[in-house]
PDB file of C-alpha atoms and ligand atoms in Angstrom:
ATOM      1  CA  UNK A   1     -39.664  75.755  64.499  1.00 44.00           C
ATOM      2  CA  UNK A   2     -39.933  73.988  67.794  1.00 51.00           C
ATOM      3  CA  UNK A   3     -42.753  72.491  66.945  1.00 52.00           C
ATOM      4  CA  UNK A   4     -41.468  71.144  63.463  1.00 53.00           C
ATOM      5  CA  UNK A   5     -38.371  69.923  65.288  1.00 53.00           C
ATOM      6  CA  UNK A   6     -41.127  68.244  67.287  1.00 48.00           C
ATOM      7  CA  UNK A   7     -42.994  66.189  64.738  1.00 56.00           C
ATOM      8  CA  UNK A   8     -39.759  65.086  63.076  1.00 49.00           C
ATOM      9  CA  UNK A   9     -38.335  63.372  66.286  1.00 55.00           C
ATOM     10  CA  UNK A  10     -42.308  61.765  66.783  1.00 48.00           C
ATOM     11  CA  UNK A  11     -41.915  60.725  63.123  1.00 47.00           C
ATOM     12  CA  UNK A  12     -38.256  58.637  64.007  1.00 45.00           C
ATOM     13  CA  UNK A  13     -39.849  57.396  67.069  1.00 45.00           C
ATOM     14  CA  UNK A  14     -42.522  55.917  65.217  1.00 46.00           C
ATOM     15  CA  UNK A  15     -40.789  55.062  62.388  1.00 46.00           C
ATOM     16  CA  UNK A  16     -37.889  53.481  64.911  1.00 47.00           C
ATOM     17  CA  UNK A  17     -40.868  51.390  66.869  1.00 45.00           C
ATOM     18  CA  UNK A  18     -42.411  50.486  63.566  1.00 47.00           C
ATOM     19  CA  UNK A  19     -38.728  48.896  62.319  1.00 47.00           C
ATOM     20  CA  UNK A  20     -38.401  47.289  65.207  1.00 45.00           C
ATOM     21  CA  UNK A  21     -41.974  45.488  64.949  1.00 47.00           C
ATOM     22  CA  UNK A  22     -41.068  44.185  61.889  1.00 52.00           C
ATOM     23  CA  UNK A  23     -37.949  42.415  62.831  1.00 69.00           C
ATOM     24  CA  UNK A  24     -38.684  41.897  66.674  1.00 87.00           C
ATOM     25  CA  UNK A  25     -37.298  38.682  67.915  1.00 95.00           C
ATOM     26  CA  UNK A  26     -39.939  35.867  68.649  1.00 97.00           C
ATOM     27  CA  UNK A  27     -37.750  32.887  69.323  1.00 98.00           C
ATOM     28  CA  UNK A  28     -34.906  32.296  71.861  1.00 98.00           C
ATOM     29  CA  UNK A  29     -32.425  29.813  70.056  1.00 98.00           C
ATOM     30  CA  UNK A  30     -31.983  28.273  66.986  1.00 98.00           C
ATOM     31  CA  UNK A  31     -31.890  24.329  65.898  1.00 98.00           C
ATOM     32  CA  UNK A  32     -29.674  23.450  63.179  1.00 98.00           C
ATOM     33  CA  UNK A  33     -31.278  20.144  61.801  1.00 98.00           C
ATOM     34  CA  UNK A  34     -28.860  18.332  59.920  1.00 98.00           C
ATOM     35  CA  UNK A  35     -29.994  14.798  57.709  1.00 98.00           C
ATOM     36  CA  UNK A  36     -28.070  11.862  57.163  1.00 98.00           C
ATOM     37  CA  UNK A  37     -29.205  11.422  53.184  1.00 98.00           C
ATOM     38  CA  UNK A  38     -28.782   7.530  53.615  1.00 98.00           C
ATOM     39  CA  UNK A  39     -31.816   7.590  56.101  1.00 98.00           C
ATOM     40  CA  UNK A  40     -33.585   9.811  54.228  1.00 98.00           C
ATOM     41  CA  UNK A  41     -33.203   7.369  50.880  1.00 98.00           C
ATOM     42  CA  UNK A  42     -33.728   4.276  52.322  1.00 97.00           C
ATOM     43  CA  UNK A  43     -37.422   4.331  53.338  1.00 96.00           C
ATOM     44  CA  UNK A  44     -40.364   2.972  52.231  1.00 91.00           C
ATOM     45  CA  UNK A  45     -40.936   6.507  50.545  1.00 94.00           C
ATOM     46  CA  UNK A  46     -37.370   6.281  49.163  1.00 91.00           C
ATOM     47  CA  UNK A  47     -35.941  10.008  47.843  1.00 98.00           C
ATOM     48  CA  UNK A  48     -34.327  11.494  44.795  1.00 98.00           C
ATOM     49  CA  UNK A  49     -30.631  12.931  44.146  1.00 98.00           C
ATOM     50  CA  UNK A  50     -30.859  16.098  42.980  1.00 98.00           C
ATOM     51  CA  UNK A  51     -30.263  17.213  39.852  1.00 96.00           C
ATOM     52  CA  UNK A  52     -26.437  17.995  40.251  1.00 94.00           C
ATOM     53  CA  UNK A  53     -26.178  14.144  41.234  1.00 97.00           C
ATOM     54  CA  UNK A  54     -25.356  12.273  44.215  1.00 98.00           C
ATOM     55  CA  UNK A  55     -24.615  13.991  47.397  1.00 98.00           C
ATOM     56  CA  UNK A  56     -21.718  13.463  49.378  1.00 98.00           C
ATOM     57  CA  UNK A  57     -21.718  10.596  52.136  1.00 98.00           C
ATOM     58  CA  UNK A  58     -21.908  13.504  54.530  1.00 98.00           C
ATOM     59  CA  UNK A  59     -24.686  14.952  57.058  1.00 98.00           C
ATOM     60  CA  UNK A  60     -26.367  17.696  54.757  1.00 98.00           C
ATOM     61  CA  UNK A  61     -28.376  20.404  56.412  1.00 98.00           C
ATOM     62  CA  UNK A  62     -32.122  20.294  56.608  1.00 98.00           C
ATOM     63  CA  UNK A  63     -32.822  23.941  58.618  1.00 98.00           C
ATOM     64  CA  UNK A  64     -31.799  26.264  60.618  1.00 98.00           C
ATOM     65  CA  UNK A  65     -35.240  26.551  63.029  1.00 98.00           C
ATOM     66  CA  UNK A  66     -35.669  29.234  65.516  1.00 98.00           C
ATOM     67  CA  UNK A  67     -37.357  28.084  68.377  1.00 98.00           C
ATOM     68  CA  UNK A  68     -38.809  29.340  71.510  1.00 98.00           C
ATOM     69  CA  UNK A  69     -37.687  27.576  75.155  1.00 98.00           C
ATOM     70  CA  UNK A  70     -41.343  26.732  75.803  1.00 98.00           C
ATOM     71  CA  UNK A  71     -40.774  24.089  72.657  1.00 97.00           C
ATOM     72  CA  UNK A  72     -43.094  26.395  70.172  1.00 98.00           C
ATOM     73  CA  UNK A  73     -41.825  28.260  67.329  1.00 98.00           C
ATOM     74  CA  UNK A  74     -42.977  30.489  64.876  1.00 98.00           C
ATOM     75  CA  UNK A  75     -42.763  29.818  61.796  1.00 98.00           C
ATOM     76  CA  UNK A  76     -44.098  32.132  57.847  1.00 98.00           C
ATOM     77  CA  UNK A  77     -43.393  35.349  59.437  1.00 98.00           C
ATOM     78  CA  UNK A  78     -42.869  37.538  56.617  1.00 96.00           C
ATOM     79  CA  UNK A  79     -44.763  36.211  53.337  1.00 93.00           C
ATOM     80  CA  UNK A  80     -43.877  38.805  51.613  1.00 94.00           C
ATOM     81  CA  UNK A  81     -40.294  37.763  51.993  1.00 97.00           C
ATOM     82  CA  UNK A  82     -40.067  35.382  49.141  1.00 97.00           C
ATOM     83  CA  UNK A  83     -36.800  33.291  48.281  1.00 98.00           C
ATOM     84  CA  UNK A  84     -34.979  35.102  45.315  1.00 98.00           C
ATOM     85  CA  UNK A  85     -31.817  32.953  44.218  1.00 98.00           C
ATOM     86  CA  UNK A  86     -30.464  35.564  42.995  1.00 98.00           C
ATOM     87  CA  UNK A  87     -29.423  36.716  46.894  1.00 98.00           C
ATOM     88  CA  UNK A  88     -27.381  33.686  47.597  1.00 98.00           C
ATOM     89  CA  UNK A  89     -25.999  33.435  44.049  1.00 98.00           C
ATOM     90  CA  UNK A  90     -22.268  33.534  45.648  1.00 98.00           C
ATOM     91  CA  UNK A  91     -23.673  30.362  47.810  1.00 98.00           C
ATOM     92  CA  UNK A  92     -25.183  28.168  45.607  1.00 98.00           C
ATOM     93  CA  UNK A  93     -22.122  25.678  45.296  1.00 98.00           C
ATOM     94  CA  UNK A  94     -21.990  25.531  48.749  1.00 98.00           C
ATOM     95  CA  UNK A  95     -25.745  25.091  49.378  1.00 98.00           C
ATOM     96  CA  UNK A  96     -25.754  22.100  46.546  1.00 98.00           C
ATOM     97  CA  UNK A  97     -23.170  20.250  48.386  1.00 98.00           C
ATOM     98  CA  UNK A  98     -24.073  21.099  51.746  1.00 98.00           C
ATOM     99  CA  UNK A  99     -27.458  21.362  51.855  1.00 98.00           C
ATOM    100  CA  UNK A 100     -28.548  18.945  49.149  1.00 98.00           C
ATOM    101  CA  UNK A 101     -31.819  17.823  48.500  1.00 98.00           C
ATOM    102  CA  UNK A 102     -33.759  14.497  48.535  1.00 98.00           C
ATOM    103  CA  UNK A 103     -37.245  14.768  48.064  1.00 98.00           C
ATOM    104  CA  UNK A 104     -38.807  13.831  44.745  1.00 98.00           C
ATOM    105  CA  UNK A 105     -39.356  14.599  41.988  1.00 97.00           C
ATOM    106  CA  UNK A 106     -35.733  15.342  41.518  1.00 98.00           C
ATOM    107  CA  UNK A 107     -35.233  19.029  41.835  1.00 97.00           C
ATOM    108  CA  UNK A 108     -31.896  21.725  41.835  1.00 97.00           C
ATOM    109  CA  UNK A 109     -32.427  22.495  45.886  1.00 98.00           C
ATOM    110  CA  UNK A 110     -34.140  25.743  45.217  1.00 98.00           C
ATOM    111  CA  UNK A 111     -37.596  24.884  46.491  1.00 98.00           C
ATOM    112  CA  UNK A 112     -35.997  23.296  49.166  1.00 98.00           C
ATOM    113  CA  UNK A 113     -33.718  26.356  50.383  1.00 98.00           C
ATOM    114  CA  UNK A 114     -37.511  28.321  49.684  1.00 98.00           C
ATOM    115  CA  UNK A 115     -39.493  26.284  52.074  1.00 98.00           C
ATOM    116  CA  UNK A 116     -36.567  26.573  54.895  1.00 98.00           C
ATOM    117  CA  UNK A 117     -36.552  30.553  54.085  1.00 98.00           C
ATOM    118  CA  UNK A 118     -39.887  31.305  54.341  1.00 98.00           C
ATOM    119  CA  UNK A 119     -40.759  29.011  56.970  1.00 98.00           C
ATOM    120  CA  UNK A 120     -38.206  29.393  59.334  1.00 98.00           C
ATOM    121  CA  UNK A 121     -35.399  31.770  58.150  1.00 98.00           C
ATOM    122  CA  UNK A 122     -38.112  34.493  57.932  1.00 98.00           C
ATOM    123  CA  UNK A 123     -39.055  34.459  61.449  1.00 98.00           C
ATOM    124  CA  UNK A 124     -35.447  35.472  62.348  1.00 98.00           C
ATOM    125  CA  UNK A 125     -35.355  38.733  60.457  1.00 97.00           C
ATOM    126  CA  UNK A 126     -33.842  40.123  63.117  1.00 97.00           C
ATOM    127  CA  UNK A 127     -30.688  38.648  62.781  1.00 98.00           C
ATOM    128  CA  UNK A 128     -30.488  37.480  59.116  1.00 98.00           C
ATOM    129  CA  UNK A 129     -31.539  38.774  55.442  1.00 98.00           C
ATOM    130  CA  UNK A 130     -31.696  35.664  53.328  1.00 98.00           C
ATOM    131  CA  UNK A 131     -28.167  35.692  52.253  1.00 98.00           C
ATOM    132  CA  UNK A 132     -27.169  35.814  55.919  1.00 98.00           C
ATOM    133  CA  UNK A 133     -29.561  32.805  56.921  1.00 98.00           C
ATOM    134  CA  UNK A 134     -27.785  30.521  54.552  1.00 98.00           C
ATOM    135  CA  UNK A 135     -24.387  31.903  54.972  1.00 98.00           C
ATOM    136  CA  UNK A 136     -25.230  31.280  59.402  1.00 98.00           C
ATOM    137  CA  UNK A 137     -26.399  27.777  58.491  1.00 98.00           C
ATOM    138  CA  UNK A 138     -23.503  26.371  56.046  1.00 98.00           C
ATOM    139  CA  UNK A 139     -20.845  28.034  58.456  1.00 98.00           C
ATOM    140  CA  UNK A 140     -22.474  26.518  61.703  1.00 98.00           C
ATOM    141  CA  UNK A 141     -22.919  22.882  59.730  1.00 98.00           C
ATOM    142  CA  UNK A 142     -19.070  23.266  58.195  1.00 97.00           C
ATOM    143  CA  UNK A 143     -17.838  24.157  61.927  1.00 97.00           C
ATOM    144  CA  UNK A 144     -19.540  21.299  63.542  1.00 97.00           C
ATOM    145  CA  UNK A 145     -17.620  18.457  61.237  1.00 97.00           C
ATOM    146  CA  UNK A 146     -20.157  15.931  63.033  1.00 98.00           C
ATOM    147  CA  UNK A 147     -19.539  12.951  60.406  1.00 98.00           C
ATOM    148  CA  UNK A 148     -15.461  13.239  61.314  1.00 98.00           C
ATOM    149  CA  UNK A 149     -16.404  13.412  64.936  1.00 98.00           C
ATOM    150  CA  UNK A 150     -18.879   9.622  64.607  1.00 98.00           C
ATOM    151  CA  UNK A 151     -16.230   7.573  62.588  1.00 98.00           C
ATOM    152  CA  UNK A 152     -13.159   8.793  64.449  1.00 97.00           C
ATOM    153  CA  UNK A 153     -14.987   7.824  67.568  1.00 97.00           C
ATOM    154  CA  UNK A 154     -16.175   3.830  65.989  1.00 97.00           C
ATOM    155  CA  UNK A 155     -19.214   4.946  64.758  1.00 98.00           C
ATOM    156  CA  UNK A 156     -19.315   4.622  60.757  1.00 98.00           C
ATOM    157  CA  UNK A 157     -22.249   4.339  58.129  1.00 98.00           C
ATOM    158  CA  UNK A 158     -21.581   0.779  57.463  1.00 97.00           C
ATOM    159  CA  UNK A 159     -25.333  -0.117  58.263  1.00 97.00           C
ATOM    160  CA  UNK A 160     -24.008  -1.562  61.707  1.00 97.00           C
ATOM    161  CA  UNK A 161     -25.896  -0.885  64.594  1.00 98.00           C
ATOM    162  CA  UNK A 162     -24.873   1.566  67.813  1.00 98.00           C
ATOM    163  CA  UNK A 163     -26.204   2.457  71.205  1.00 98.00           C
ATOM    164  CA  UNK A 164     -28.117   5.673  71.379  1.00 97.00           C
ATOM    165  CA  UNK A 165     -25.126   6.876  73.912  1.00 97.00           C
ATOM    166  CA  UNK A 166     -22.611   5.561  71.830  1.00 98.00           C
ATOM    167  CA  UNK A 167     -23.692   7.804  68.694  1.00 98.00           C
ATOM    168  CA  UNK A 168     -23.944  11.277  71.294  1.00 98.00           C
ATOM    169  CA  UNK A 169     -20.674  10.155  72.765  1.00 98.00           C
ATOM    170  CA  UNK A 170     -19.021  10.441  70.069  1.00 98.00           C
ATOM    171  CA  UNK A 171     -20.251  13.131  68.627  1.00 98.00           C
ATOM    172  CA  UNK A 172     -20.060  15.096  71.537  1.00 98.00           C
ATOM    173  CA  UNK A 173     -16.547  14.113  71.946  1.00 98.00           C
ATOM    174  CA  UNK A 174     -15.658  15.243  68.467  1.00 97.00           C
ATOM    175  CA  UNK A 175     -17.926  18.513  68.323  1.00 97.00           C
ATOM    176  CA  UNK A 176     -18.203  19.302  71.965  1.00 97.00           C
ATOM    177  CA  UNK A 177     -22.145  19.598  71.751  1.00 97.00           C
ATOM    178  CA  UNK A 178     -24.334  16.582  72.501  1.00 97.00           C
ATOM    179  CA  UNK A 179     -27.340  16.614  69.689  1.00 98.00           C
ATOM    180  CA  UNK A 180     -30.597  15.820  70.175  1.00 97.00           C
ATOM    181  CA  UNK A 181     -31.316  12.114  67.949  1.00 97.00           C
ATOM    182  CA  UNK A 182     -33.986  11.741  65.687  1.00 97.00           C
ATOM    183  CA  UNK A 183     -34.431   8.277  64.315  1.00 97.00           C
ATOM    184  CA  UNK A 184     -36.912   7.164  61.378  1.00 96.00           C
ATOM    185  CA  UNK A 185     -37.269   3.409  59.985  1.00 96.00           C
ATOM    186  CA  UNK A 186     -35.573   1.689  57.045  1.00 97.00           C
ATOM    187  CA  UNK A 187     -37.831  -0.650  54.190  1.00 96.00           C
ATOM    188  CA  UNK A 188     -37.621  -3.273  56.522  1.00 96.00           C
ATOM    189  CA  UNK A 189     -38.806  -1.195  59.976  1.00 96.00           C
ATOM    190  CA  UNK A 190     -35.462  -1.055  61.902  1.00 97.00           C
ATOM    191  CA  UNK A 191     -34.502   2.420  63.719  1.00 97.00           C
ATOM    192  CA  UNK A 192     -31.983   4.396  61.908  1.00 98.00           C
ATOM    193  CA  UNK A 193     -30.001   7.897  62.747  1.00 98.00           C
ATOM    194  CA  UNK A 194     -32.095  10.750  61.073  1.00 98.00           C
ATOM    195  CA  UNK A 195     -31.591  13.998  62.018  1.00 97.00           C
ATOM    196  CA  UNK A 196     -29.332  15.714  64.637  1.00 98.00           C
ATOM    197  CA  UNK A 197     -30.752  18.343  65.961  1.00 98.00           C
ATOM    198  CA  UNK A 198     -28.194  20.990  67.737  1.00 98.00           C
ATOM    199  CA  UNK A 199     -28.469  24.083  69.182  1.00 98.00           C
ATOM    200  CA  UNK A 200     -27.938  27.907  68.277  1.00 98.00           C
ATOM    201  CA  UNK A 201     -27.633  31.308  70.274  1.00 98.00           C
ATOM    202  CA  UNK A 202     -30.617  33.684  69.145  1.00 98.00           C
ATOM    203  CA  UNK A 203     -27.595  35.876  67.341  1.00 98.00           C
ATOM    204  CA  UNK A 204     -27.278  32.617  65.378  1.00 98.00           C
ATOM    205  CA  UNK A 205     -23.401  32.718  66.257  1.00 98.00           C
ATOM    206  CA  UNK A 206     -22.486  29.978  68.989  1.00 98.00           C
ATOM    207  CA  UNK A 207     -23.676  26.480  69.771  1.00 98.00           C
ATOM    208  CA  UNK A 208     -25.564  26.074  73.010  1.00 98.00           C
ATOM    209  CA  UNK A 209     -26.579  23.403  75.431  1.00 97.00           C
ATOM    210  CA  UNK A 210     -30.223  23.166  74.136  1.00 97.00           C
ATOM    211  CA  UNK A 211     -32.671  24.823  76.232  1.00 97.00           C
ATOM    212  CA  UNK A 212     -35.467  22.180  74.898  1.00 97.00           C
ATOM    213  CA  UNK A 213     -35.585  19.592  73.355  1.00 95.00           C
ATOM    214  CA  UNK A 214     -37.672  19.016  70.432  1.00 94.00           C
ATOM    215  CA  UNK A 215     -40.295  16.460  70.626  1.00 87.00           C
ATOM    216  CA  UNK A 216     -40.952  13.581  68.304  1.00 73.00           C
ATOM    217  CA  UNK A 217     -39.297  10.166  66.919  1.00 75.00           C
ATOM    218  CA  UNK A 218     -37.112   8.799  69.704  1.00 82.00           C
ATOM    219  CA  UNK A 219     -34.691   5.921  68.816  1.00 95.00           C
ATOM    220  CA  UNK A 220     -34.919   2.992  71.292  1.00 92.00           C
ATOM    221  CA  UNK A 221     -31.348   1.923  71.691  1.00 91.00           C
ATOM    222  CA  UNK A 222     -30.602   0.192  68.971  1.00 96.00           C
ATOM    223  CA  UNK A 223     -29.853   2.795  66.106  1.00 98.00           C
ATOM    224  CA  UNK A 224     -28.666   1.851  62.833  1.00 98.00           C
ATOM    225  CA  UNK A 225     -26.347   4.195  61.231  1.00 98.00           C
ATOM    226  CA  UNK A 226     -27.114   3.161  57.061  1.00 98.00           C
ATOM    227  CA  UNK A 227     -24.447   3.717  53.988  1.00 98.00           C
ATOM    228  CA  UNK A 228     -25.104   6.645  51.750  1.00 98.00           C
TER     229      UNK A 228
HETATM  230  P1  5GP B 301     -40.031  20.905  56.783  1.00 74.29           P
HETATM  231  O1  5GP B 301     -40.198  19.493  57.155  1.00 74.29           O
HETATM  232  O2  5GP B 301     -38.666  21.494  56.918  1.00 74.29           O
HETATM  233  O3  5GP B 301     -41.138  21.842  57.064  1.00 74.29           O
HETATM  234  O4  5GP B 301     -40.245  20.718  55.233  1.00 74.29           O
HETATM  235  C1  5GP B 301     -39.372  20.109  54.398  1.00 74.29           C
HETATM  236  C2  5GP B 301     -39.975  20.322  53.027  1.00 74.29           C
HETATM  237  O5  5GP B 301     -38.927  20.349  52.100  1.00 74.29           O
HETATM  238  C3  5GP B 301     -40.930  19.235  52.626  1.00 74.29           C
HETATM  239  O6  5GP B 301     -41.917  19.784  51.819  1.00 74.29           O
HETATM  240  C4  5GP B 301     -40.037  18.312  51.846  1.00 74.29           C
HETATM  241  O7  5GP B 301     -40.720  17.613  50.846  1.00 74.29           O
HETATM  242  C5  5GP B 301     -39.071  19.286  51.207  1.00 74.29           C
HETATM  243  N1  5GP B 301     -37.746  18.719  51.012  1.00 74.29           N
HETATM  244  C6  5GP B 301     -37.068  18.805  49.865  1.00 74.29           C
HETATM  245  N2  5GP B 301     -35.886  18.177  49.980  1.00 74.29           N
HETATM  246  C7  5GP B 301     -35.819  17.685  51.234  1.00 74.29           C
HETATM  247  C8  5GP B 301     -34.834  16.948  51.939  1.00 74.29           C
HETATM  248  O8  5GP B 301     -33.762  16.597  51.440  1.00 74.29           O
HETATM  249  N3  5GP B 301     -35.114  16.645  53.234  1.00 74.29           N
HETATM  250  C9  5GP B 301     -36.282  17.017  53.836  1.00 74.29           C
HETATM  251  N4  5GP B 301     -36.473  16.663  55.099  1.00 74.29           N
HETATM  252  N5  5GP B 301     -37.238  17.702  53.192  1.00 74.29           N
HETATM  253  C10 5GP B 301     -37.007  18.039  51.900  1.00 74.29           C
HETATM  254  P1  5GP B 302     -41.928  16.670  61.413  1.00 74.29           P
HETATM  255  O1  5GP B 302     -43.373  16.588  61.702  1.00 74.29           O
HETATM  256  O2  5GP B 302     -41.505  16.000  60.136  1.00 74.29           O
HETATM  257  O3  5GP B 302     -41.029  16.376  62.577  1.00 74.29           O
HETATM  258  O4  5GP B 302     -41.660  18.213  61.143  1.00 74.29           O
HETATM  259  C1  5GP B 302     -42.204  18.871  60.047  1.00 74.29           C
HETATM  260  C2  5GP B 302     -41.654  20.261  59.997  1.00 74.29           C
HETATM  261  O5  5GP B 302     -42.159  21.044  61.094  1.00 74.29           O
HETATM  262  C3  5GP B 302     -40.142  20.372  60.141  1.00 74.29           C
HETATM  263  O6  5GP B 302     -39.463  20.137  58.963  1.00 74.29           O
HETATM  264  C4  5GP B 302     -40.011  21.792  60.595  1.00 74.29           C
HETATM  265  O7  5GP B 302     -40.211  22.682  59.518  1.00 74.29           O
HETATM  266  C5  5GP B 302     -41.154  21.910  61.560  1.00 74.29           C
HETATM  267  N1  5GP B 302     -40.769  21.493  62.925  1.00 74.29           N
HETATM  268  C6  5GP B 302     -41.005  20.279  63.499  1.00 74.29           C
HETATM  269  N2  5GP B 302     -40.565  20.265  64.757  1.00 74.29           N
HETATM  270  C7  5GP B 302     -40.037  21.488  65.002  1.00 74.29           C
HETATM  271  C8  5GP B 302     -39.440  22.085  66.148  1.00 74.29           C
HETATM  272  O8  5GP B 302     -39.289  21.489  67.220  1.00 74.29           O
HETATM  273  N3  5GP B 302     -39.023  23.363  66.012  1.00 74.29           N
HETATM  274  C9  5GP B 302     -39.163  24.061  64.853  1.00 74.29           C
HETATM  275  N4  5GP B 302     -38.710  25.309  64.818  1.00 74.29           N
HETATM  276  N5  5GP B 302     -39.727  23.530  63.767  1.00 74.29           N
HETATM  277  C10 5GP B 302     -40.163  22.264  63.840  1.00 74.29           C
END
């Protein structure tokens, strides 16, 4: 008897360890990469509206990332974990106009919300099933309100040009979290606002300060902000 009672808590033990393998937590924050589409589109690779048509004139997410403070991440952690739309049925309005996509060939977003799942939203299985991931990311984009925050501070998507600390200014004016600014080049080569990258707790709850910040694509200081 005492020996059966025995096994069975060894058994939850190991069972208990082995759960907790599977969804330990191997980043500390989270980025929330939002794109501003009329960067994206006006490249020399040039994009696609989806499906569903032109997206709004608004940031649209890319990602939510988790990341580690040494600047690493991980990233396919469960391949078995496969997108199924069928999860985030309830979402998919929401993800079309908030998290549109622009690649080509023109697509409905699904292979888009797939490659952010299973690269990134996997490795935070700790925190968020699928449905949860995109729920985190369209409630942290909706709460930020970062385009209200640029054009009620001057800064507007006219295809004028700002000041790298006019552009966090205002946004951290507006939003009360400075982003990090990731700039890519129009056809004819100028620097343009790309991506905003802000940061996450590891619950995937609050903004943070960042604890890094990512590395890549800096702007100079003369940043184009293009119409969409
Ligand atoms: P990541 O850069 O997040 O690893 O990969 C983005 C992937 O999603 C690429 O394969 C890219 O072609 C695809 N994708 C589809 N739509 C979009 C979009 O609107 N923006 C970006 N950045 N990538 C997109
Ligand atoms: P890119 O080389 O275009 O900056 O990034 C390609 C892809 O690598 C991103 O879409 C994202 O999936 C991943 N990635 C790039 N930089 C970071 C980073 O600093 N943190 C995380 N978590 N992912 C990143």
């Amino acid at each position: 008897m005492a020996a059966a009672g025995l096994s069975l808590s060894l058994l939850l033990v190991v069972l208990a360890v082995a759960a907790g393998r599977a969804a330990a937590q191997d980043y500390d924050f989270f980025y929330l990469v939002l794109q501003w589409p009329g960067s994206y589109c006006d490249t020399k690779q040039s994009c696609c509206y989806p499906k569903s048509g032109k997206p709004a004139a608004d940031f649209g997410i890319h990602g939510l990332w988790p990341n580690r403070d040494d600047g690493s991440y991980p990233q396919n952690c469960s391949p078995d974990n496969a997108f199924n739309p069928s999860k985030v049925s309830d979402l998919l309005s929401s993800l079309r106009a908030k998290w549109p996509t622009l690649a080509c060939p023109s697509g409905d977003g699904l292979k888009f919300w797939g490659h952010e799942w299973e690269k990134h939203g996997t490795c935070a299985a700790n925190v968020f099933d699928e449905h949860g991931y995109f729920q985190a990311a369209l409630r942290l984009g909706d709460q930020l309100g970062v385009l209200a925050a640029l054009t009620s501070n001057g800064v507007n998507p006219d295809g004028g040009y700002y000041t790298l600390s006019q552009i966090k200014g205002a946004i951290s004016q507006g939003t009360g979290f400075e982003p990090y600014v990731e700039c890519n080049r129009d056809e004819a080569g100028n620097s343009q606002l790309y991506q905003l990258y802000f940061c996450v707790d590891a619950a995937g709850d609050s903004f943070v300060e960042c604890p890094v910040l990512p590395s890549g694509r800096p702007c100079g200081n003369r940043i184009e902000f293009p119409a969409f």
